[in-house]
CSV table of C-alpha atoms in Angstrom, one decimal:
chain,number,residue,atom,x,y,z
A,1,MET,CA,7.2,12.1,-1.5
A,2,ALA,CA,3.4,11.8,-1.9
A,3,LEU,CA,2.1,10.0,-5.0
A,4,ASP,CA,-1.4,10.2,-6.3
A,5,ARG,CA,-3.0,7.0,-7.9
A,6,ARG,CA,-2.2,8.1,-11.4
A,7,GLY,CA,1.3,8.9,-10.5
A,8,PHE,CA,1.8,5.6,-8.8
A,9,LEU,CA,0.5,3.6,-11.8
A,10,GLY,CA,2.5,5.6,-14.2
A,11,MET,CA,5.9,5.5,-12.6
A,12,GLY,CA,8.4,2.8,-13.5
A,13,ALA,CA,9.7,0.4,-10.9
A,14,ALA,CA,13.1,2.1,-10.7
A,15,ALA,CA,11.6,5.6,-10.3
A,16,LEU,CA,9.1,4.3,-7.7
A,17,ALA,CA,11.9,2.6,-5.7
A,18,ALA,CA,13.9,5.8,-5.7
A,19,ALA,CA,11.2,8.3,-4.9
A,20,ALA,CA,8.5,6.6,-2.8
A,21,LEU,CA,9.9,3.6,-0.9
A,22,PRO,CA,11.1,3.9,2.7
A,23,ARG,CA,14.8,3.4,3.3
A,24,PHE,CA,16.1,0.4,5.3
A,25,ALA,CA,19.7,1.0,6.6
A,26,VAL,CA,20.5,-2.6,7.4
A,27,ALA,CA,18.2,-4.9,5.3
A,28,ALA,CA,18.5,-7.7,2.8
A,29,THR,CA,21.5,-7.1,0.7
A,30,SER,CA,21.0,-9.3,-2.4
A,31,ALA,CA,18.2,-10.8,-4.5
A,32,SER,CA,19.2,-14.3,-3.4
A,33,ASP,CA,17.9,-13.6,0.2
A,34,THR,CA,14.6,-15.2,1.0
A,35,ARG,CA,11.5,-13.1,1.1
A,36,PHE,CA,8.1,-13.7,2.8
A,37,LEU,CA,4.8,-11.9,2.2
A,38,LEU,CA,1.7,-12.4,4.3
A,39,VAL,CA,-1.6,-11.4,2.6
A,40,LEU,CA,-4.6,-11.2,5.0
A,41,LEU,CA,-8.0,-11.3,3.5
A,42,ARG,CA,-10.2,-9.7,6.1
A,43,GLY,CA,-13.8,-10.8,6.4
A,44,GLY,CA,-13.6,-14.6,6.2
A,45,MET,CA,-13.1,-15.9,2.7
A,46,ASP,CA,-15.2,-18.9,1.8
A,47,GLY,CA,-12.7,-21.6,1.1
A,48,LEU,CA,-15.4,-23.9,-0.3
A,49,HIS,CA,-16.0,-21.3,-2.9
A,50,ALA,CA,-12.5,-20.5,-3.7
A,51,LEU,CA,-11.3,-24.2,-3.7
A,52,PRO,CA,-14.4,-26.4,-4.2
A,53,PRO,CA,-14.0,-29.9,-2.9
A,54,ILE,CA,-15.6,-31.5,-6.0
A,55,GLY,CA,-14.6,-35.0,-5.0
A,56,ASP,CA,-16.3,-34.9,-1.6
A,57,PRO,CA,-19.6,-36.8,-2.0
A,58,ALA,CA,-21.5,-34.3,0.2
A,59,PHE,CA,-20.4,-31.3,-1.8
A,60,ALA,CA,-22.9,-31.7,-4.6
A,61,ALA,CA,-25.9,-31.7,-2.2
A,62,LEU,CA,-24.6,-28.7,-0.2
A,63,ARG,CA,-23.2,-26.5,-3.0
A,64,GLY,CA,-23.6,-28.2,-6.4
A,65,ALA,CA,-26.4,-26.0,-7.7
A,66,PHE,CA,-24.9,-22.9,-6.2
A,67,ALA,CA,-21.4,-23.5,-7.6
A,68,ASN,CA,-22.7,-24.4,-11.0
A,69,ALA,CA,-25.4,-21.7,-11.4
A,70,PRO,CA,-25.9,-20.1,-14.8
A,71,GLY,CA,-23.3,-17.5,-15.5
A,72,GLU,CA,-20.6,-19.0,-13.2
A,73,PRO,CA,-17.3,-19.6,-15.0
A,74,ALA,CA,-16.0,-23.1,-15.4
A,75,LEU,CA,-13.9,-24.5,-12.6
A,76,HIS,CA,-10.2,-25.1,-12.9
A,77,ARG,CA,-9.8,-28.7,-12.0
A,78,LEU,CA,-6.6,-29.5,-10.1
A,79,ASP,CA,-7.2,-33.2,-9.4
A,80,GLY,CA,-10.1,-35.5,-8.8
A,81,ASP,CA,-10.9,-33.9,-5.5
A,82,PHE,CA,-10.4,-30.2,-5.7
A,83,ALA,CA,-10.7,-27.3,-8.2
A,84,LEU,CA,-10.1,-23.6,-8.2
A,85,HIS,CA,-12.9,-21.1,-8.8
A,86,GLY,CA,-13.2,-20.0,-12.4
A,87,HIS,CA,-12.1,-16.5,-11.5
A,88,LEU,CA,-8.7,-17.7,-10.4
A,89,PRO,CA,-6.9,-18.5,-13.7
A,90,GLY,CA,-3.6,-17.0,-12.6
A,91,LEU,CA,-3.6,-19.3,-9.4
A,92,ALA,CA,-4.5,-22.2,-11.6
A,93,ASP,CA,-1.5,-21.4,-13.8
A,94,LEU,CA,0.8,-21.2,-10.8
A,95,TYR,CA,-0.5,-24.5,-9.6
A,96,GLY,CA,0.4,-26.1,-12.9
A,97,ARG,CA,3.9,-24.7,-12.7
A,98,GLY,CA,4.3,-26.1,-9.1
A,99,HIS,CA,4.3,-22.6,-7.6
A,100,LEU,CA,1.0,-22.8,-5.7
A,101,LEU,CA,0.1,-25.0,-2.7
A,102,PRO,CA,-3.5,-24.8,-1.4
A,103,VAL,CA,-3.7,-25.9,2.3
A,104,VAL,CA,-7.2,-27.1,3.2
A,105,ALA,CA,-9.1,-27.1,6.5
A,106,VAL,CA,-6.8,-24.5,8.2
A,107,ALA,CA,-7.7,-22.0,10.9
A,108,PRO,CA,-6.1,-20.1,13.8
A,109,PRO,CA,-6.5,-21.6,17.3
A,110,TYR,CA,-9.9,-19.9,17.6
A,111,ARG,CA,-13.3,-21.6,17.4
A,112,GLN,CA,-15.7,-18.7,17.9
A,113,ARG,CA,-17.1,-16.5,15.0
A,114,SER,CA,-16.0,-12.9,15.7
A,115,HIS,CA,-14.1,-11.3,12.9
A,116,PHE,CA,-12.1,-9.1,15.2
A,117,GLU,CA,-11.1,-11.8,17.6
A,118,ALA,CA,-10.2,-14.3,14.9
A,119,GLN,CA,-8.2,-11.6,13.0
A,120,ASP,CA,-6.3,-10.9,16.2
A,121,CYS,CA,-5.4,-14.6,16.6
A,122,VAL,CA,-4.1,-14.6,13.0
A,123,GLU,CA,-2.0,-11.5,13.7
A,124,ASN,CA,-0.8,-11.9,17.3
A,125,GLY,CA,0.3,-15.6,16.9
A,126,THR,CA,-1.3,-16.7,20.2
A,127,ARG,CA,-4.5,-18.6,21.3
A,128,GLY,CA,-6.3,-15.4,22.3
A,129,SER,CA,-7.4,-12.1,20.9
A,130,GLY,CA,-6.0,-8.6,21.6
A,131,GLY,CA,-2.4,-8.0,22.4
A,132,ALA,CA,0.1,-5.3,21.5
A,133,GLN,CA,2.6,-7.3,19.4
A,134,GLY,CA,2.3,-9.3,16.3
A,135,TRP,CA,4.1,-12.5,15.3
A,136,LEU,CA,5.5,-11.0,12.0
A,137,ASN,CA,7.2,-8.3,14.1
A,138,ARG,CA,8.7,-10.9,16.4
A,139,CYS,CA,9.8,-12.8,13.3
A,140,VAL,CA,11.6,-9.6,12.0
A,141,ALA,CA,13.2,-9.2,15.4
A,142,ALA,CA,14.5,-12.7,15.3
A,143,MET,CA,16.3,-12.2,12.0
A,144,PRO,CA,19.5,-10.1,12.5
A,145,GLY,CA,19.6,-7.2,10.0
A,146,ALA,CA,16.1,-7.8,8.6
A,147,SER,CA,13.3,-5.3,8.4
A,148,GLY,CA,9.6,-5.5,7.6
A,149,LEU,CA,7.0,-3.4,5.8
A,150,ALA,CA,3.3,-3.3,6.0
A,151,VAL,CA,1.4,-2.1,2.9
A,152,ALA,CA,-1.4,-0.7,5.0
A,153,ALA,CA,-3.1,2.5,6.0
A,154,VAL,CA,-2.1,2.0,9.7
A,155,MET,CA,0.3,-0.4,11.3
A,156,PRO,CA,-1.5,-3.8,11.5
A,157,LEU,CA,-1.3,-5.8,14.7
A,158,ALA,CA,0.8,-8.5,12.9
A,159,MET,CA,3.6,-6.0,12.5
A,160,ARG,CA,3.5,-4.1,15.8
A,161,GLY,CA,6.3,-4.6,18.3
A,162,GLY,CA,10.0,-3.8,18.8
A,163,GLY,CA,11.3,-5.1,15.5
A,164,ARG,CA,12.3,-2.7,12.7
A,165,VAL,CA,9.2,-2.2,10.5
A,166,ALA,CA,7.6,0.6,8.5
A,167,THR,CA,4.3,1.2,6.7
A,168,TRP,CA,3.4,2.4,3.3
A,169,SER,CA,-0.1,3.1,2.1
A,170,PRO,CA,-1.2,3.4,-1.5
A,171,PRO,CA,-3.3,6.5,-2.3
A,172,LEU,CA,-7.0,6.4,-2.1
A,173,PRO,CA,-8.8,5.3,-5.3
A,174,ASP,CA,-10.4,8.0,-7.5
A,175,GLY,CA,-13.6,6.1,-8.2
A,176,VAL,CA,-16.5,4.6,-6.3
A,177,ASP,CA,-15.8,1.6,-4.2
A,178,PRO,CA,-17.4,-1.4,-6.0
A,179,VAL,CA,-18.7,-3.1,-2.8
A,180,LEU,CA,-20.3,0.1,-1.5
A,181,TRP,CA,-21.7,0.8,-4.9
A,182,GLN,CA,-23.2,-2.7,-5.1
A,183,ARG,CA,-24.8,-2.5,-1.7
A,184,LEU,CA,-26.3,1.0,-2.3
A,185,GLN,CA,-27.6,0.0,-5.6
A,186,ALA,CA,-29.6,-2.9,-4.1
A,187,LEU,CA,-30.8,-0.6,-1.3
A,188,TYR,CA,-32.1,2.1,-3.6
A,189,ALA,CA,-33.2,-0.1,-6.5
A,190,GLU,CA,-36.9,0.8,-5.9
A,191,ASP,CA,-36.4,4.5,-5.4
A,192,THR,CA,-37.7,6.3,-8.5
A,193,ARG,CA,-35.3,9.2,-8.0
A,194,LEU,CA,-32.1,7.5,-7.1
A,195,ALA,CA,-32.3,4.3,-9.2
A,196,PRO,CA,-31.5,6.2,-12.4
A,197,THR,CA,-28.4,7.7,-10.7
A,198,PHE,CA,-27.1,4.3,-9.7
A,199,ALA,CA,-27.7,3.1,-13.3
A,200,GLN,CA,-25.5,5.9,-14.5
A,201,ILE,CA,-22.8,5.0,-11.9
A,202,ASP,CA,-23.1,1.3,-13.1
A,203,ALA,CA,-22.4,2.4,-16.6
A,204,GLY,CA,-19.2,4.1,-15.5
A,205,MET,CA,-18.0,1.4,-13.2
A,206,ALA,CA,-16.4,-0.8,-15.9
A,207,GLY,CA,-13.5,1.5,-16.2
A,208,ALA,CA,-13.2,1.7,-12.4
A,209,ARG,CA,-13.3,-2.1,-12.2
A,210,ASP,CA,-10.7,-2.7,-14.9
A,211,PRO,CA,-7.8,-0.3,-14.5
A,212,MET,CA,-5.3,-3.2,-14.3
A,213,GLY,CA,-6.4,-5.0,-17.4
A,214,ALA,CA,-8.3,-7.7,-15.5
A,215,ARG,CA,-12.1,-7.9,-15.9
A,216,GLY,CA,-13.8,-7.4,-12.5
A,217,ALA,CA,-10.5,-6.5,-10.7
A,218,GLY,CA,-10.3,-3.3,-8.7
A,219,PRO,CA,-7.1,-1.3,-8.3
A,220,ARG,CA,-6.4,-1.5,-4.6
A,221,LEU,CA,-5.2,-5.2,-4.0
A,222,ALA,CA,-3.3,-5.3,-7.3
A,223,GLN,CA,-1.8,-1.9,-6.5
A,224,SER,CA,-0.8,-3.0,-3.0
A,225,MET,CA,0.7,-6.2,-4.2
A,226,ALA,CA,2.6,-4.5,-7.0
A,227,ALA,CA,4.0,-2.1,-4.3
A,228,ALA,CA,4.9,-5.0,-2.1
A,229,ALA,CA,6.8,-6.6,-5.0
A,230,ARG,CA,8.8,-3.5,-5.6
A,231,PHE,CA,9.7,-3.2,-1.9
A,232,LEU,CA,10.7,-6.8,-1.4
A,233,SER,CA,12.7,-6.9,-4.6
A,234,ALA,CA,14.9,-4.0,-3.7
A,235,ALA,CA,18.4,-5.0,-2.8
A,236,ASP,CA,18.1,-2.8,0.4
A,237,GLY,CA,14.4,-3.6,1.0
A,238,PRO,CA,12.6,-5.6,3.6
A,239,ARG,CA,12.5,-9.4,3.8
A,240,ILE,CA,9.2,-9.6,5.4
A,241,GLY,CA,6.0,-7.9,4.0
A,242,PHE,CA,2.4,-7.6,4.8
A,243,VAL,CA,-0.7,-6.8,2.7
A,244,GLU,CA,-4.3,-6.7,3.7
A,245,ASP,CA,-7.5,-6.6,1.8
A,246,THR,CA,-11.1,-6.2,3.0
A,247,GLY,CA,-14.6,-7.1,1.7
A,248,TRP,CA,-14.6,-10.9,2.1
A,249,ASP,CA,-17.6,-11.1,4.4
A,250,THR,CA,-20.3,-12.6,2.1
A,251,HIS,CA,-23.6,-13.0,4.0
A,252,ASN,CA,-25.5,-12.3,0.8
A,253,ASN,CA,-25.0,-12.3,-3.0
A,254,GLN,CA,-21.8,-14.4,-2.5
A,255,ARG,CA,-21.5,-15.4,-6.2
A,256,GLY,CA,-21.4,-11.7,-7.3
A,257,VAL,CA,-19.2,-10.4,-4.5
A,258,LEU,CA,-16.7,-13.3,-4.6
A,259,GLY,CA,-16.6,-13.3,-8.4
A,260,ARG,CA,-15.2,-9.8,-8.2
A,261,LYS,CA,-13.0,-10.4,-5.1
A,262,LEU,CA,-11.4,-13.6,-6.5
A,263,SER,CA,-10.6,-11.7,-9.7
A,264,GLU,CA,-9.0,-9.0,-7.6
A,265,LEU,CA,-6.9,-11.7,-5.7
A,266,ASP,CA,-5.9,-13.3,-8.9
A,267,ALA,CA,-4.8,-9.9,-10.4
A,268,GLY,CA,-3.1,-9.1,-7.2
A,269,LEU,CA,-1.0,-12.2,-7.1
A,270,ARG,CA,-0.2,-11.8,-10.8
A,271,ALA,CA,0.9,-8.2,-10.1
A,272,PHE,CA,3.2,-9.4,-7.3
A,273,ARG,CA,4.7,-12.1,-9.4
A,274,ASP,CA,5.3,-9.8,-12.3
A,275,GLY,CA,7.0,-7.2,-10.1
A,276,ALA,CA,9.0,-9.6,-8.0
A,277,GLN,CA,10.6,-11.7,-10.8
A,278,ALA,CA,14.1,-11.0,-9.4
A,279,VAL,CA,13.3,-12.7,-6.1
A,280,TRP,CA,10.4,-14.9,-7.1
A,281,ASP,CA,12.4,-18.2,-6.8
A,282,ASN,CA,13.3,-17.3,-3.2
A,283,THR,CA,9.9,-16.0,-2.2
A,284,VAL,CA,6.8,-17.4,-0.3
A,285,VAL,CA,3.5,-15.6,-0.3
A,286,ALA,CA,1.0,-16.9,2.3
A,287,ILE,CA,-2.6,-15.9,1.6
A,288,VAL,CA,-4.8,-16.5,4.6
A,289,THR,CA,-8.1,-15.4,6.1
A,290,GLU,CA,-9.5,-15.4,9.7
A,291,PHE,CA,-12.0,-18.3,9.3
A,292,GLY,CA,-14.1,-20.2,6.8
A,293,ARG,CA,-17.8,-20.0,6.1
A,294,THR,CA,-20.8,-22.3,6.7
A,295,ALA,CA,-21.0,-25.3,4.5
A,296,ALA,CA,-24.6,-24.7,3.5
A,297,ILE,CA,-25.8,-21.6,1.7
A,298,ASN,CA,-28.1,-19.3,3.7
A,299,GLY,CA,-31.4,-17.7,2.7
A,300,THR,CA,-29.8,-14.7,1.1
A,301,ALA,CA,-27.5,-16.5,-1.4
A,302,GLY,CA,-24.5,-16.2,0.9
A,303,THR,CA,-22.7,-17.9,3.8
A,304,ASP,CA,-22.2,-17.1,7.5
A,305,HIS,CA,-19.2,-17.2,9.7
A,306,GLY,CA,-17.6,-20.7,10.0
A,307,THR,CA,-14.4,-22.4,11.1
A,308,GLY,CA,-12.1,-24.2,8.7
A,309,GLY,CA,-10.9,-22.3,5.7
A,310,VAL,CA,-8.3,-22.5,3.0
A,311,ALA,CA,-4.8,-20.9,2.8
A,312,PHE,CA,-2.6,-20.6,-0.3
A,313,LEU,CA,1.1,-20.6,-0.4
A,314,ALA,CA,2.6,-19.2,-3.7
A,315,GLY,CA,6.1,-18.5,-4.9
A,316,GLY,CA,9.0,-20.1,-6.6
A,317,ALA,CA,10.2,-21.5,-3.3
A,318,VAL,CA,6.9,-23.4,-2.8
A,319,GLN,CA,6.6,-27.2,-3.4
A,320,GLY,CA,3.2,-26.7,-5.1
A,321,GLY,CA,1.2,-28.5,-7.7
A,322,ARG,CA,-0.6,-30.5,-5.0
A,323,ILE,CA,-3.0,-30.1,-2.1
A,324,ALA,CA,-1.8,-30.0,1.5
A,325,GLY,CA,-3.6,-30.5,4.8
A,326,ASP,CA,-6.0,-33.1,6.1
A,327,TRP,CA,-9.6,-33.0,4.5
A,328,PRO,CA,-12.1,-33.8,7.2
A,329,GLY,CA,-15.1,-34.2,4.9
A,330,LEU,CA,-18.5,-32.4,4.5
A,331,GLY,CA,-20.8,-35.1,5.8
A,332,ARG,CA,-23.1,-33.9,8.6
A,333,THR,CA,-21.3,-35.9,11.2
A,334,GLN,CA,-18.0,-34.6,10.0
A,335,LEU,CA,-18.8,-30.9,10.1
A,336,ASN,CA,-17.9,-28.7,13.1
A,337,ASP,CA,-21.1,-28.1,15.1
A,338,GLY,CA,-23.0,-29.6,12.2
A,339,ARG,CA,-22.6,-26.5,10.2
A,340,ASP,CA,-19.1,-25.7,8.9
A,341,LEU,CA,-15.8,-27.3,7.9
A,342,ARG,CA,-13.8,-28.6,10.8
A,343,ALA,CA,-10.3,-27.2,11.1
A,344,THR,CA,-7.6,-29.9,11.1
A,345,THR,CA,-4.5,-27.7,10.7
A,346,ASP,CA,-3.5,-25.0,13.2
A,347,MET,CA,-2.5,-22.0,11.1
A,348,ARG,CA,0.5,-21.4,13.4
A,349,GLY,CA,1.9,-24.8,12.2
A,350,LEU,CA,1.6,-23.6,8.6
A,351,PHE,CA,3.5,-20.3,9.5
A,352,LYS,CA,6.1,-22.2,11.6
A,353,GLY,CA,6.9,-24.5,8.7
A,354,VAL,CA,7.5,-21.5,6.4
A,355,LEU,CA,9.6,-19.7,9.0
A,356,ARG,CA,11.7,-22.8,9.8
A,357,ASP,CA,12.3,-24.1,6.3
A,358,HIS,CA,12.2,-20.8,4.3
A,359,LEU,CA,13.5,-18.1,6.7
A,360,ARG,CA,15.7,-20.7,8.7
A,361,LEU,CA,14.4,-19.8,12.1
A,362,GLN,CA,15.5,-22.2,14.8
A,363,GLU,CA,13.2,-23.9,17.4
A,364,ASP,CA,13.9,-21.4,20.1
A,365,ALA,CA,13.1,-18.5,17.7
A,366,LEU,CA,9.9,-20.2,16.6
A,367,THR,CA,8.8,-20.4,20.3
A,368,ARG,CA,9.4,-16.7,20.7
A,369,VAL,CA,7.5,-15.9,17.6
A,370,PHE,CA,4.6,-18.1,18.5
A,371,PRO,CA,4.4,-18.3,22.3
A,372,ASP,CA,2.8,-21.3,24.0
A,373,SER,CA,2.8,-23.3,20.8
A,374,ARG,CA,5.3,-26.1,21.5
A,375,GLU,CA,2.6,-28.7,20.8
A,376,VAL,CA,2.0,-27.2,17.3
A,377,ALA,CA,4.5,-28.9,15.0
A,378,PRO,CA,5.8,-26.9,12.0
A,379,MET,CA,4.2,-28.3,8.8
A,380,ALA,CA,6.8,-30.2,6.7
A,381,GLY,CA,7.3,-30.4,3.0
A,382,LEU,CA,6.0,-27.0,2.1
A,383,LEU,CA,9.1,-25.8,0.3
A,384,ARG,CA,11.4,-27.0,-2.5
A,385,ARG,CA,14.6,-26.6,-0.5
A,386,ALA,CA,13.3,-27.6,2.9
């Protein structure tokens, strides 16, 4: 059954589950089964923007004026060393409840700066790019009776392979894409004929940006996360899920772009939590991106491709309310190549820790899911019931 956007938003959870969700013949059979959702933010989210290391003595010189520019919302202080961006109030609330665990200085085993190669590494679970199979698919195959679902327009690399998976894509939005609108507006700002047209579009963008009740939040990520919640909450639904989002490449106007994108992420995680209440206590959501950004701001008020980034684990099964990972520092001699945060945690170790302690995969299965990774130990202490 095809649903348009209005139909999707208007249908109740039960009707949606009955009418729109794929069927899984042999899947999770009760709400007590564990669930895992991977959220991939494509484009390289700036971890220093999302989780400012306010306690690092080098941060003020690198980012202080940028982070505290007029109009920027107040940070949500987590401890003496880190804070969440002001557009992440929902994540801050989860942190206070012990349901959010930021993991600092994390990256896949890749040290170049190509979006496509880095995303391949995140998705294929190996040291190199390319490949025809993804580690999430291998995880599904390693769990008898399990199934997986990608909320994406096409099957992502992470979910490709012989395991039993499906895809579902939300309908295209009715309005103008905010990122495209923002870039075209700047491009044609001096055009006497087109500038008034973009001013009219701008006046109409408020409703397009706020359909989910969150200022600055667009519909697509929240819609995808709400759909993932309904899939994973179903008694006969998948145990493994995947959601992707684009638009995180911020070479210019980073404050404006990330202000909107972080609000979308916050609204998306809230939508997932609201829709997955039945399984929230047994769920882990991993929010990752392919790499971090440069420590210094570039000449166009943005950042360029970097190395170490931040990941977030969320869910009732997470041992949160603290910061995980090893912080390498932002001093010039501490930076990777003198320009970006050095990665101290292999992202595969983060994933392996979740798969071992949450999904109960044994060592031999972890080795199949992440080939050639025996030297990468699973991160410990991520979960409440590890």
